[in-house]
Amino acid sequence: MKIILSSINERCHWRKANPGKLNKARMWVNREMGTFVSGLGGESVRHPCIKFDCPGIFLRDGVHFTNLGNDMFLSNLKQSLEATI
């Protein structure tokens, strides 16, 4: 069995929270969990094409993906799964 971890993505908006602090926490969690999963022989999936300032990826709420954003996210997961299997 192999564990595949999907990193926490950037967002345009973090609800009811300080965006700077949450983004810093997001990066810390991604780094720590990536190291942990790697130590177990797993993989970490990053989503470098999904940036908070890329137009058309997020809905107006700044949290949820548009169809394009979903396609990009799922494509990254698919590529990682195919490379692992």
Coordinates of C-alpha atoms in Angstrom, one line a residue:
M1 CA 0.0 0.0 0.0
K2 CA 1.3 3.5 -0.9
I3 CA 0.0 6.7 0.6
I4 CA -0.5 9.7 -1.7
L5 CA -1.0 13.1 0.0
S6 CA -2.6 16.0 -1.9
S7 CA -1.2 19.3 -0.7
I8 CA -3.4 22.1 0.6
N9 CA -4.0 24.6 -2.2
E10 CA -3.7 28.3 -2.3
R11 CA -7.0 30.2 -2.0
C12 CA -8.2 33.7 -3.0
H13 CA -10.0 34.0 0.3
W14 CA -9.8 32.3 3.7
R15 CA -13.1 32.5 5.5
K16 CA -13.1 34.2 8.9
A17 CA -9.4 34.1 9.3
N18 CA -6.2 36.1 8.7
P19 CA -5.0 35.1 5.2
G20 CA -1.3 35.7 5.9
K21 CA -1.4 33.4 9.0
L22 CA -3.4 30.7 7.3
N23 CA -1.2 30.7 4.2
K24 CA 1.9 30.3 6.4
A25 CA 0.2 27.5 8.3
R26 CA -0.8 25.9 4.9
M27 CA 2.8 25.9 3.7
W28 CA 4.0 24.5 7.1
V29 CA 1.4 21.6 7.0
N30 CA 2.3 20.8 3.4
R31 CA 6.0 20.7 4.2
E32 CA 5.6 18.6 7.4
M33 CA 3.1 16.2 6.0
G34 CA 5.0 15.8 2.8
T35 CA 8.1 14.9 4.8
F36 CA 6.1 12.5 7.0
V37 CA 4.5 10.7 4.0
S38 CA 7.7 10.6 2.1
G39 CA 9.3 8.9 5.1
L40 CA 6.6 6.2 4.9
G41 CA 7.5 5.6 1.2
G42 CA 4.5 7.7 0.0
E43 CA 4.1 10.6 -2.4
S44 CA 3.0 14.2 -2.1
V45 CA 1.0 15.7 -4.9
R46 CA 1.5 19.4 -5.4
H47 CA -0.6 21.6 -7.5
P48 CA 1.8 24.3 -8.9
C49 CA -0.7 25.5 -11.6
I50 CA -3.3 26.4 -9.0
K51 CA -2.5 29.9 -7.8
F52 CA -4.8 32.2 -6.0
D53 CA -4.2 34.9 -8.5
C54 CA -4.9 32.8 -11.7
P55 CA -8.1 34.0 -13.3
G56 CA -10.8 31.4 -14.0
I57 CA -9.7 28.8 -11.4
F58 CA -11.8 29.9 -8.4
L59 CA -15.5 30.8 -8.1
R60 CA -16.4 34.3 -6.9
D61 CA -16.3 33.1 -3.3
G62 CA -12.5 32.7 -3.7
V63 CA -12.6 29.3 -2.0
H64 CA -14.2 26.7 -4.4
F65 CA -12.9 25.8 -7.8
T66 CA -14.6 26.5 -11.2
N67 CA -14.8 23.6 -13.7
L68 CA -11.4 24.6 -15.0
G69 CA -9.9 24.6 -11.4
N70 CA -11.5 21.2 -10.8
D71 CA -10.1 19.8 -14.0
M72 CA -6.6 21.1 -13.1
F73 CA -6.8 19.6 -9.6
L74 CA -8.1 16.3 -10.8
S75 CA -5.6 16.1 -13.6
N76 CA -2.7 16.5 -11.1
L77 CA -4.2 13.7 -9.0
K78 CA -4.7 11.4 -12.0
Q79 CA -1.1 11.9 -13.1
S80 CA 0.2 11.1 -9.7
L81 CA -1.9 8.0 -9.4
E82 CA -0.9 6.8 -12.9
A83 CA 2.8 7.3 -12.0
T84 CA 2.4 5.4 -8.8
I85 CA 0.4 2.4 -10.0

